[in-house]
PDB file of C-alpha atoms in Angstrom:
ATOM      1  CA  MET Q   2      50.507  -0.778  40.022  1.00 49.00           C
ATOM      2  CA  THR Q   3      48.436  -0.015  36.974  1.00 47.00           C
ATOM      3  CA  THR Q   4      49.693  -1.365  33.714  1.00 50.00           C
ATOM      4  CA  PRO Q   5      49.648   0.795  30.489  1.00 47.00           C
ATOM      5  CA  ALA Q   6      46.761  -1.293  29.169  1.00 46.00           C
ATOM      6  CA  GLN Q   7      44.822  -0.710  32.422  1.00 46.00           C
ATOM      7  CA  LYS Q   8      45.502   2.996  32.276  1.00 41.00           C
ATOM      8  CA  HIS Q   9      44.198   3.120  28.741  1.00 42.00           C
ATOM      9  CA  SER Q  10      41.118   1.207  29.830  1.00 39.00           C
ATOM     10  CA  VAL Q  11      40.507   3.539  32.781  1.00 38.00           C
ATOM     11  CA  SER Q  12      40.975   6.694  30.660  1.00 37.00           C
ATOM     12  CA  ARG Q  13      38.450   5.361  28.164  1.00 39.00           C
ATOM     13  CA  ARG Q  14      35.915   4.745  30.849  1.00 39.00           C
ATOM     14  CA  ARG Q  15      36.416   8.168  32.371  1.00 40.00           C
ATOM     15  CA  GLY Q  16      36.264   9.970  29.031  1.00 40.00           C
ATOM     16  CA  LEU Q  17      33.676  10.044  26.284  1.00 42.00           C
ATOM     17  CA  PRO Q  18      33.821   6.626  24.502  1.00 46.00           C
ATOM     18  CA  VAL Q  19      34.408   6.788  20.776  1.00 44.00           C
ATOM     19  CA  SER Q  20      34.295   3.270  19.486  1.00 47.00           C
ATOM     20  CA  ARG Q  21      35.543   1.944  16.142  1.00 49.00           C
ATOM     21  CA  SER Q  22      31.983   0.958  15.212  1.00 44.00           C
ATOM     22  CA  HIS Q  23      30.874   4.587  15.808  1.00 43.00           C
ATOM     23  CA  ARG Q  24      33.561   6.010  13.543  1.00 46.00           C
ATOM     24  CA  LYS Q  25      32.727   3.434  10.865  1.00 44.00           C
ATOM     25  CA  ALA Q  26      29.004   4.242  11.040  1.00 41.00           C
ATOM     26  CA  LEU Q  27      29.709   7.948  10.752  1.00 43.00           C
ATOM     27  CA  ARG Q  28      31.913   7.379   7.721  1.00 45.00           C
ATOM     28  CA  GLY Q  29      29.329   5.153   6.003  1.00 44.00           C
ATOM     29  CA  HIS Q  30      26.243   7.203   7.079  1.00 45.00           C
ATOM     30  CA  ARG Q  31      24.637   3.998   8.234  1.00 46.00           C
ATOM     31  CA  LEU Q  32      21.966   5.592  10.364  1.00 48.00           C
ATOM     32  CA  LEU Q  33      20.138   2.304  10.897  1.00 48.00           C
ATOM     33  CA  SER Q  34      23.143   0.450  12.271  1.00 52.00           C
ATOM     34  CA  PHE Q  35      22.332  -1.235  15.530  1.00 54.00           C
ATOM     35  CA  ARG Q  36      25.765  -0.617  16.953  1.00 60.00           C
ATOM     36  CA  TYR Q  37      25.609   3.007  15.945  1.00 58.00           C
ATOM     37  CA  TRP Q  38      22.401   3.649  17.804  1.00 57.00           C
ATOM     38  CA  GLN Q  39      23.607   1.550  20.709  1.00 61.00           C
ATOM     39  CA  HIS Q  40      26.628   3.827  20.935  1.00 63.00           C
ATOM     40  CA  LEU Q  41      24.449   6.966  20.784  1.00 62.00           C
ATOM     41  CA  THR Q  42      22.516   5.555  23.715  1.00 64.00           C
ATOM     42  CA  ARG Q  43      25.709   5.092  25.698  1.00 66.00           C
ATOM     43  CA  CYS Q  44      26.742   8.678  24.847  1.00 65.00           C
ATOM     44  CA  TYR Q  45      23.388   9.918  26.086  1.00 61.00           C
ATOM     45  CA  ALA Q  46      23.837   8.041  29.346  1.00 63.00           C
ATOM     46  CA  PHE Q  47      27.371   9.479  29.663  1.00 62.00           C
ATOM     47  CA  PHE Q  48      26.099  13.105  29.207  1.00 58.00           C
ATOM     48  CA  HIS Q  49      23.164  12.477  31.546  1.00 59.00           C
ATOM     49  CA  ARG Q  50      25.448  11.459  34.398  1.00 60.00           C
ATOM     50  CA  ARG Q  51      28.018  14.242  33.911  1.00 59.00           C
ATOM     51  CA  THR Q  52      26.105  17.354  32.835  1.00 60.00           C
ATOM     52  CA  THR Q  53      23.755  19.868  34.414  1.00 63.00           C
ATOM     53  CA  ALA Q  54      20.010  19.811  33.945  1.00 65.00           C
ATOM     54  CA  PRO Q  55      19.982  22.637  31.302  1.00 65.00           C
ATOM     55  CA  ALA Q  56      22.647  20.813  29.310  1.00 60.00           C
ATOM     56  CA  ARG Q  57      20.681  17.578  29.447  1.00 59.00           C
ATOM     57  CA  SER Q  58      17.587  19.442  28.302  1.00 68.00           C
ATOM     58  CA  LEU Q  59      19.467  20.862  25.360  1.00 64.00           C
ATOM     59  CA  PHE Q  60      20.822  17.455  24.432  1.00 58.00           C
ATOM     60  CA  ARG Q  61      17.340  15.947  24.490  1.00 66.00           C
ATOM     61  CA  SER Q  62      16.046  18.732  22.187  1.00 68.00           C
ATOM     62  CA  LEU Q  63      18.881  18.134  19.765  1.00 63.00           C
ATOM     63  CA  ARG Q  64      18.227  14.402  19.811  1.00 63.00           C
ATOM     64  CA  ARG Q  65      14.545  14.937  18.977  1.00 68.00           C
ATOM     65  CA  ALA Q  66      15.386  17.378  16.165  1.00 66.00           C
ATOM     66  CA  PHE Q  67      17.885  14.904  14.745  1.00 62.00           C
ATOM     67  CA  GLY Q  68      15.295  12.096  14.829  1.00 60.00           C
ATOM     68  CA  ALA Q  69      12.714  14.291  13.135  1.00 61.00           C
ATOM     69  CA  ALA Q  70      15.196  15.239  10.389  1.00 60.00           C
ATOM     70  CA  VAL Q  71      15.967  11.554   9.726  1.00 51.00           C
ATOM     71  CA  LEU Q  72      12.284  10.732   9.459  1.00 52.00           C
ATOM     72  CA  ALA Q  73      11.629  13.668   7.159  1.00 54.00           C
ATOM     73  CA  LEU Q  74      14.353  12.410   4.795  1.00 54.00           C
ATOM     74  CA  TRP Q  75      13.499   8.704   4.929  1.00 50.00           C
ATOM     75  CA  LEU Q  76       9.669   8.549   4.970  1.00 52.00           C
ATOM     76  CA  PRO Q  77       9.031  10.172   1.583  1.00 51.00           C
ATOM     77  CA  ALA Q  78      11.440   7.709  -0.019  1.00 48.00           C
ATOM     78  CA  LEU Q  79       9.725   4.775   1.683  1.00 50.00           C
ATOM     79  CA  ALA Q  80       6.254   5.967   0.600  1.00 53.00           C
ATOM     80  CA  ARG Q  81       7.171   6.799  -3.035  1.00 66.00           C
ATOM     81  CA  ALA Q  82       4.662   5.266  -5.397  1.00 76.00           C
ATOM     82  CA  GLU Q  83       5.699   3.073  -8.271  1.00 91.00           C
ATOM     83  CA  THR Q  84       3.993   3.626 -11.650  1.00 95.00           C
ATOM     84  CA  PHE Q  85       3.276   0.850 -14.153  1.00 96.00           C
ATOM     85  CA  ASN Q  86       2.090   1.426 -17.721  1.00 97.00           C
ATOM     86  CA  VAL Q  87      -0.309  -1.004 -19.473  1.00 98.00           C
ATOM     87  CA  THR Q  88       0.591  -1.291 -23.167  1.00 97.00           C
ATOM     88  CA  THR Q  89      -1.762  -4.011 -24.493  1.00 97.00           C
ATOM     89  CA  SER Q  90      -5.363  -5.134 -24.238  1.00 97.00           C
ATOM     90  CA  SER Q  91      -4.303  -8.771 -23.982  1.00 97.00           C
ATOM     91  CA  ASP Q  92      -4.833 -10.713 -20.741  1.00 97.00           C
ATOM     92  CA  MET Q  93      -1.897 -13.046 -21.286  1.00 92.00           C
ATOM     93  CA  THR Q  94       0.935 -13.291 -18.772  1.00 91.00           C
ATOM     94  CA  ASP Q  95       4.285 -13.519 -20.417  1.00 92.00           C
ATOM     95  CA  PRO Q  96       7.079 -11.318 -18.932  1.00 87.00           C
ATOM     96  CA  ALA Q  97       9.260 -11.983 -21.997  1.00 91.00           C
ATOM     97  CA  ASP Q  98       6.790 -10.754 -24.691  1.00 92.00           C
ATOM     98  CA  GLY Q  99       7.809  -7.078 -24.484  1.00 93.00           C
ATOM     99  CA  VAL Q 100       4.304  -5.787 -23.553  1.00 96.00           C
ATOM    100  CA  VAL Q 101       2.581  -5.200 -20.195  1.00 97.00           C
ATOM    101  CA  THR Q 102      -0.987  -6.379 -19.651  1.00 97.00           C
ATOM    102  CA  LEU Q 103      -3.270  -5.021 -16.965  1.00 98.00           C
ATOM    103  CA  ARG Q 104      -2.971  -8.327 -15.076  1.00 98.00           C
ATOM    104  CA  GLU Q 105       0.821  -8.095 -15.220  1.00 97.00           C
ATOM    105  CA  ALA Q 106       0.824  -4.508 -14.033  1.00 97.00           C
ATOM    106  CA  ILE Q 107      -1.380  -5.471 -11.098  1.00 97.00           C
ATOM    107  CA  THR Q 108       0.955  -8.341 -10.220  1.00 96.00           C
ATOM    108  CA  LEU Q 109       3.905  -5.950 -10.247  1.00 95.00           C
ATOM    109  CA  ALA Q 110       2.036  -3.477  -8.095  1.00 95.00           C
ATOM    110  CA  ASN Q 111       1.098  -6.206  -5.580  1.00 95.00           C
ATOM    111  CA  ALA Q 112       4.767  -7.030  -5.224  1.00 93.00           C
ATOM    112  CA  SER Q 113       5.715  -3.362  -4.707  1.00 90.00           C
ATOM    113  CA  ALA Q 114       5.181  -2.225  -1.086  1.00 86.00           C
ATOM    114  CA  GLY Q 115       3.113   0.893  -0.628  1.00 86.00           C
ATOM    115  CA  PRO Q 116       0.670   2.684  -2.891  1.00 91.00           C
ATOM    116  CA  ASP Q 117       1.168   2.256  -6.623  1.00 95.00           C
ATOM    117  CA  ILE Q 118      -0.264   3.673  -9.861  1.00 97.00           C
ATOM    118  CA  ILE Q 119      -1.280   1.932 -13.094  1.00 97.00           C
ATOM    119  CA  ASN Q 120      -1.646   4.034 -16.236  1.00 97.00           C
ATOM    120  CA  PHE Q 121      -2.546   3.136 -19.846  1.00 98.00           C
ATOM    121  CA  ALA Q 122      -0.869   3.728 -23.188  1.00 97.00           C
ATOM    122  CA  GLU Q 123      -2.799   6.156 -25.422  1.00 96.00           C
ATOM    123  CA  ALA Q 124      -3.415   3.339 -27.898  1.00 97.00           C
ATOM    124  CA  LEU Q 125      -5.763   1.703 -25.388  1.00 98.00           C
ATOM    125  CA  SER Q 126      -8.285   4.512 -25.473  1.00 98.00           C
ATOM    126  CA  GLY Q 127     -11.726   2.884 -25.713  1.00 97.00           C
ATOM    127  CA  GLU Q 128     -10.225  -0.594 -26.050  1.00 98.00           C
ATOM    128  CA  THR Q 129     -11.678  -3.693 -24.327  1.00 98.00           C
ATOM    129  CA  ILE Q 130      -9.630  -5.942 -22.048  1.00 98.00           C
ATOM    130  CA  VAL Q 131     -11.401  -9.297 -21.857  1.00 98.00           C
ATOM    131  CA  LEU Q 132     -10.387 -11.257 -18.721  1.00 98.00           C
ATOM    132  CA  THR Q 133      -9.511 -14.784 -19.691  1.00 97.00           C
ATOM    133  CA  GLN Q 134      -7.729 -15.844 -16.497  1.00 96.00           C
ATOM    134  CA  GLY Q 135     -10.339 -14.960 -13.854  1.00 97.00           C
ATOM    135  CA  GLU Q 136     -10.734 -11.965 -11.569  1.00 98.00           C
ATOM    136  CA  LEU Q 137      -8.024  -9.334 -11.098  1.00 98.00           C
ATOM    137  CA  ALA Q 138      -6.733  -9.796  -7.541  1.00 98.00           C
ATOM    138  CA  ILE Q 139      -5.338  -6.711  -5.839  1.00 97.00           C
ATOM    139  CA  SER Q 140      -3.528  -6.990  -2.519  1.00 96.00           C
ATOM    140  CA  ASP Q 141      -2.151  -3.496  -1.824  1.00 94.00           C
ATOM    141  CA  ASP Q 142      -3.015   0.197  -2.165  1.00 96.00           C
ATOM    142  CA  LEU Q 143      -3.558   0.872  -5.864  1.00 97.00           C
ATOM    143  CA  SER Q 144      -4.782   3.546  -8.255  1.00 97.00           C
ATOM    144  CA  ILE Q 145      -5.780   2.497 -11.750  1.00 98.00           C
ATOM    145  CA  ASP Q 146      -5.947   5.741 -13.752  1.00 98.00           C
ATOM    146  CA  ALA Q 147      -7.033   6.070 -17.348  1.00 98.00           C
ATOM    147  CA  SER Q 148      -7.701   9.817 -17.187  1.00 97.00           C
ATOM    148  CA  ASN Q 149      -5.080  10.446 -19.856  1.00 96.00           C
ATOM    149  CA  LEU Q 150      -7.241   8.614 -22.464  1.00 97.00           C
ATOM    150  CA  THR Q 151      -9.963  10.124 -24.581  1.00 97.00           C
ATOM    151  CA  GLN Q 152     -12.290   7.171 -23.997  1.00 97.00           C
ATOM    152  CA  ALA Q 153     -12.426   4.898 -20.959  1.00 97.00           C
ATOM    153  CA  PRO Q 154     -10.949   1.440 -21.473  1.00 98.00           C
ATOM    154  CA  VAL Q 155     -13.338  -1.430 -20.780  1.00 98.00           C
ATOM    155  CA  ILE Q 156     -12.503  -4.314 -18.499  1.00 98.00           C
ATOM    156  CA  ASP Q 157     -14.846  -7.138 -19.379  1.00 98.00           C
ATOM    157  CA  ALA Q 158     -15.071 -10.358 -17.294  1.00 98.00           C
ATOM    158  CA  ASP Q 159     -17.283 -11.938 -19.994  1.00 97.00           C
ATOM    159  CA  GLU Q 160     -19.509 -13.428 -17.192  1.00 97.00           C
ATOM    160  CA  LYS Q 161     -16.806 -15.913 -16.339  1.00 97.00           C
ATOM    161  CA  SER Q 162     -15.672 -14.315 -13.059  1.00 97.00           C
ATOM    162  CA  ARG Q 163     -15.982 -11.087 -11.065  1.00 98.00           C
ATOM    163  CA  VAL Q 164     -13.956  -8.174 -12.403  1.00 98.00           C
ATOM    164  CA  MET Q 165     -11.832  -7.120  -9.394  1.00 98.00           C
ATOM    165  CA  HIS Q 166     -11.183  -8.460  -5.880  1.00 98.00           C
ATOM    166  CA  PHE Q 167      -9.332  -6.265  -3.399  1.00 98.00           C
ATOM    167  CA  THR Q 168      -8.071  -8.964  -1.020  1.00 96.00           C
ATOM    168  CA  ALA Q 169      -6.179  -6.945   1.618  1.00 95.00           C
ATOM    169  CA  ALA Q 170      -7.797  -6.176   4.998  1.00 94.00           C
ATOM    170  CA  GLU Q 171      -6.476  -2.627   4.807  1.00 95.00           C
ATOM    171  CA  GLY Q 172      -5.733  -0.206   1.981  1.00 95.00           C
ATOM    172  CA  ASP Q 173      -7.494   1.834  -0.688  1.00 97.00           C
ATOM    173  CA  LEU Q 174      -8.520   1.175  -4.342  1.00 98.00           C
ATOM    174  CA  VAL Q 175      -8.950   4.142  -6.660  1.00 98.00           C
ATOM    175  CA  LEU Q 176     -10.366   3.670 -10.182  1.00 98.00           C
ATOM    176  CA  THR Q 177     -10.469   6.594 -12.574  1.00 98.00           C
ATOM    177  CA  LYS Q 178     -12.125   6.640 -16.048  1.00 98.00           C
ATOM    178  CA  LEU Q 179     -12.743   2.876 -16.365  1.00 98.00           C
ATOM    179  CA  THR Q 180     -15.657   0.704 -17.345  1.00 98.00           C
ATOM    180  CA  LEU Q 181     -16.028  -2.578 -15.493  1.00 98.00           C
ATOM    181  CA  ARG Q 182     -18.657  -4.898 -16.977  1.00 98.00           C
ATOM    182  CA  ASN Q 183     -20.037  -8.405 -17.126  1.00 98.00           C
ATOM    183  CA  GLY Q 184     -18.600  -9.594 -13.871  1.00 98.00           C
ATOM    184  CA  LYS Q 185     -20.427 -12.563 -12.461  1.00 97.00           C
ATOM    185  CA  VAL Q 186     -20.216 -14.662  -9.276  1.00 97.00           C
ATOM    186  CA  THR Q 187     -22.492 -17.488  -8.218  1.00 96.00           C
ATOM    187  CA  SER Q 188     -22.489 -19.475  -4.963  1.00 95.00           C
ATOM    188  CA  ASP Q 189     -24.583 -21.940  -3.017  1.00 94.00           C
ATOM    189  CA  GLY Q 190     -23.663 -19.803   0.015  1.00 94.00           C
ATOM    190  CA  GLN Q 191     -23.084 -16.074  -0.299  1.00 93.00           C
ATOM    191  CA  ALA Q 192     -22.248 -14.547  -3.677  1.00 96.00           C
ATOM    192  CA  ARG Q 193     -20.677 -11.117  -3.195  1.00 96.00           C
ATOM    193  CA  GLY Q 194     -19.497  -8.388  -5.524  1.00 96.00           C
ATOM    194  CA  GLY Q 195     -19.893  -9.306  -9.179  1.00 97.00           C
ATOM    195  CA  GLY Q 196     -18.076  -6.163 -10.288  1.00 98.00           C
ATOM    196  CA  ILE Q 197     -15.841  -5.432  -7.273  1.00 98.00           C
ATOM    197  CA  LEU Q 198     -15.435  -7.342  -4.041  1.00 98.00           C
ATOM    198  CA  PHE Q 199     -13.704  -4.989  -1.593  1.00 98.00           C
ATOM    199  CA  ALA Q 200     -12.459  -6.728   1.533  1.00 96.00           C
ATOM    200  CA  SER Q 201     -10.606  -3.747   3.042  1.00 97.00           C
ATOM    201  CA  THR Q 202     -11.603  -1.363   5.796  1.00 96.00           C
ATOM    202  CA  GLY Q 203     -10.268   1.456   3.605  1.00 97.00           C
ATOM    203  CA  ALA Q 204     -12.099   3.067   0.708  1.00 97.00           C
ATOM    204  CA  VAL Q 205     -12.886   2.073  -2.900  1.00 98.00           C
ATOM    205  CA  THR Q 206     -13.202   5.255  -4.954  1.00 98.00           C
ATOM    206  CA  LEU Q 207     -14.585   5.431  -8.507  1.00 98.00           C
ATOM    207  CA  THR Q 208     -14.332   8.661 -10.549  1.00 98.00           C
ATOM    208  CA  ASP Q 209     -15.667   9.098 -14.089  1.00 98.00           C
ATOM    209  CA  SER Q 210     -16.242   5.359 -14.205  1.00 98.00           C
ATOM    210  CA  THR Q 211     -19.027   2.880 -15.082  1.00 98.00           C
ATOM    211  CA  LEU Q 212     -20.048  -0.487 -13.661  1.00 98.00           C
ATOM    212  CA  SER Q 213     -22.574  -2.317 -15.856  1.00 98.00           C
ATOM    213  CA  GLY Q 214     -23.983  -5.774 -16.320  1.00 98.00           C
ATOM    214  CA  ASN Q 215     -22.368  -7.253 -13.229  1.00 98.00           C
ATOM    215  CA  SER Q 216     -24.200  -9.768 -11.072  1.00 97.00           C
ATOM    216  CA  ALA Q 217     -24.005 -11.769  -7.791  1.00 97.00           C
ATOM    217  CA  SER Q 218     -26.305 -14.781  -7.684  1.00 97.00           C
ATOM    218  CA  GLY Q 219     -26.989 -17.241  -4.848  1.00 95.00           C
ATOM    219  CA  ARG Q 220     -28.089 -20.710  -6.040  1.00 93.00           C
ATOM    220  CA  GLY Q 221     -30.928 -22.456  -4.181  1.00 92.00           C
ATOM    221  CA  TYR Q 222     -30.831 -21.052  -0.653  1.00 92.00           C
ATOM    222  CA  GLY Q 223     -27.793 -18.925  -1.455  1.00 94.00           C
ATOM    223  CA  TYR Q 224     -27.621 -15.188  -0.965  1.00 94.00           C
ATOM    224  CA  GLY Q 225     -26.586 -12.499  -3.475  1.00 96.00           C
ATOM    225  CA  TYR Q 226     -24.972  -9.247  -2.286  1.00 95.00           C
ATOM    226  CA  GLY Q 227     -23.799  -6.231  -4.273  1.00 96.00           C
ATOM    227  CA  GLY Q 228     -24.039  -6.985  -7.987  1.00 96.00           C
ATOM    228  CA  GLY Q 229     -21.854  -3.962  -8.790  1.00 97.00           C
ATOM    229  CA  ILE Q 230     -19.812  -3.493  -5.603  1.00 98.00           C
ATOM    230  CA  TYR Q 231     -19.777  -5.311  -2.244  1.00 97.00           C
ATOM    231  CA  THR Q 232     -17.912  -4.314   0.871  1.00 97.00           C
ATOM    232  CA  SER Q 233     -18.383  -5.302   4.523  1.00 94.00           C
ATOM    233  CA  SER Q 234     -16.876  -2.307   6.342  1.00 95.00           C
ATOM    234  CA  GLY Q 235     -14.981  -0.275   3.749  1.00 96.00           C
ATOM    235  CA  ALA Q 236     -16.177   3.039   2.353  1.00 97.00           C
ATOM    236  CA  ILE Q 237     -17.557   3.375  -1.148  1.00 97.00           C
ATOM    237  CA  ILE Q 238     -17.089   6.736  -2.926  1.00 98.00           C
ATOM    238  CA  LEU Q 239     -18.517   7.413  -6.388  1.00 98.00           C
ATOM    239  CA  THR Q 240     -17.982  10.695  -8.290  1.00 98.00           C
ATOM    240  CA  ASN Q 241     -19.353  11.332 -11.752  1.00 98.00           C
ATOM    241  CA  SER Q 242     -19.880   7.606 -12.163  1.00 98.00           C
ATOM    242  CA  THR Q 243     -22.674   5.311 -13.344  1.00 97.00           C
ATOM    243  CA  LEU Q 244     -24.009   1.944 -12.128  1.00 97.00           C
ATOM    244  CA  SER Q 245     -26.354   0.351 -14.608  1.00 97.00           C
ATOM    245  CA  GLY Q 246     -27.770  -3.067 -15.276  1.00 97.00           C
ATOM    246  CA  ASN Q 247     -26.105  -4.668 -12.204  1.00 98.00           C
ATOM    247  CA  SER Q 248     -28.171  -7.255 -10.313  1.00 97.00           C
ATOM    248  CA  THR Q 249     -28.395  -9.743  -7.445  1.00 96.00           C
ATOM    249  CA  SER Q 250     -30.511 -12.883  -7.069  1.00 96.00           C
ATOM    250  CA  GLY Q 251     -30.975 -15.707  -4.642  1.00 94.00           C
ATOM    251  CA  TYR Q 252     -33.046 -16.842  -1.637  1.00 94.00           C
ATOM    252  CA  TYR Q 253     -32.132 -13.422  -0.227  1.00 90.00           C
ATOM    253  CA  SER Q 254     -30.525 -10.731  -2.320  1.00 92.00           C
ATOM    254  CA  TYR Q 255     -29.443  -7.199  -1.555  1.00 91.00           C
ATOM    255  CA  GLY Q 256     -27.964  -4.275  -3.463  1.00 94.00           C
ATOM    256  CA  GLY Q 257     -28.088  -4.855  -7.191  1.00 93.00           C
ATOM    257  CA  GLY Q 258     -25.723  -1.851  -7.599  1.00 95.00           C
ATOM    258  CA  ILE Q 259     -24.075  -1.525  -4.189  1.00 97.00           C
ATOM    259  CA  SER Q 260     -24.159  -3.492  -0.990  1.00 95.00           C
ATOM    260  CA  SER Q 261     -22.339  -2.486   2.236  1.00 94.00           C
ATOM    261  CA  ARG Q 262     -22.795  -3.913   5.701  1.00 91.00           C
ATOM    262  CA  SER Q 263     -21.388  -0.979   7.672  1.00 93.00           C
ATOM    263  CA  GLY Q 264     -19.182   1.111   5.430  1.00 93.00           C
ATOM    264  CA  ALA Q 265     -20.190   4.641   4.391  1.00 95.00           C
ATOM    265  CA  ILE Q 266     -21.431   5.231   0.889  1.00 96.00           C
ATOM    266  CA  THR Q 267     -20.943   8.611  -0.762  1.00 97.00           C
ATOM    267  CA  LEU Q 268     -22.374   9.408  -4.206  1.00 96.00           C
ATOM    268  CA  THR Q 269     -21.602  12.678  -6.012  1.00 97.00           C
ATOM    269  CA  ASN Q 270     -23.097  13.338  -9.445  1.00 97.00           C
ATOM    270  CA  SER Q 271     -23.550   9.618  -9.826  1.00 96.00           C
ATOM    271  CA  THR Q 272     -26.481   7.380 -10.793  1.00 93.00           C
TER     272      THR Q 272
END
């Protein structure tokens, strides 16, 4: 004899299962719930066993359409860029001082996943940011854009370090209407990228920008590569930009302005 509990169990196995976790997921719209997707998989198996081929084909089409709709809604939100605004020419790092330095903005951008944008307050038009704490290290896709200013702000390393170092193996760096000057690196081995050292396989793009007075110097038998910009395999793209007074020196030295091992170099209206 079958008990009432057994009958309930049998009827649930024979019918379409609708679990408590499924109802809860539907109410909360928790599309990434493991149990929710696990239940959908079980529903799919249920329909696959009990329906005709045309019905199964229709179900698969609906499932694909649903997945595409979820991705279309979620991906733009995941890829949305954060924007940070530089408000002072100082290079100090003090989160409590009420201003945002370029170094602080870069630190915030590094901590924000995905591509980010750094802009400048109008008061920084033509101002000079002297780097007092070493190179600016960038570890994620970033655009530093001063196109809203009348004059390009100047980022000056004062010959105490290189200007910028893009440390990530992938990603892009975009610089617009900036002047990077007086970056300097020296080494007994290989001195690379006095202005910009770009370690990514992506692209470094300069528009309406200037690199001047940057140097990479190898001491003794050391090598110097890319006084202005150095990259191993990334692309270098310059548009309406100028490289002047950049240099390399050493036992061997290459590319006073630009040095690239295998990355493509594209110059448009640039000198």
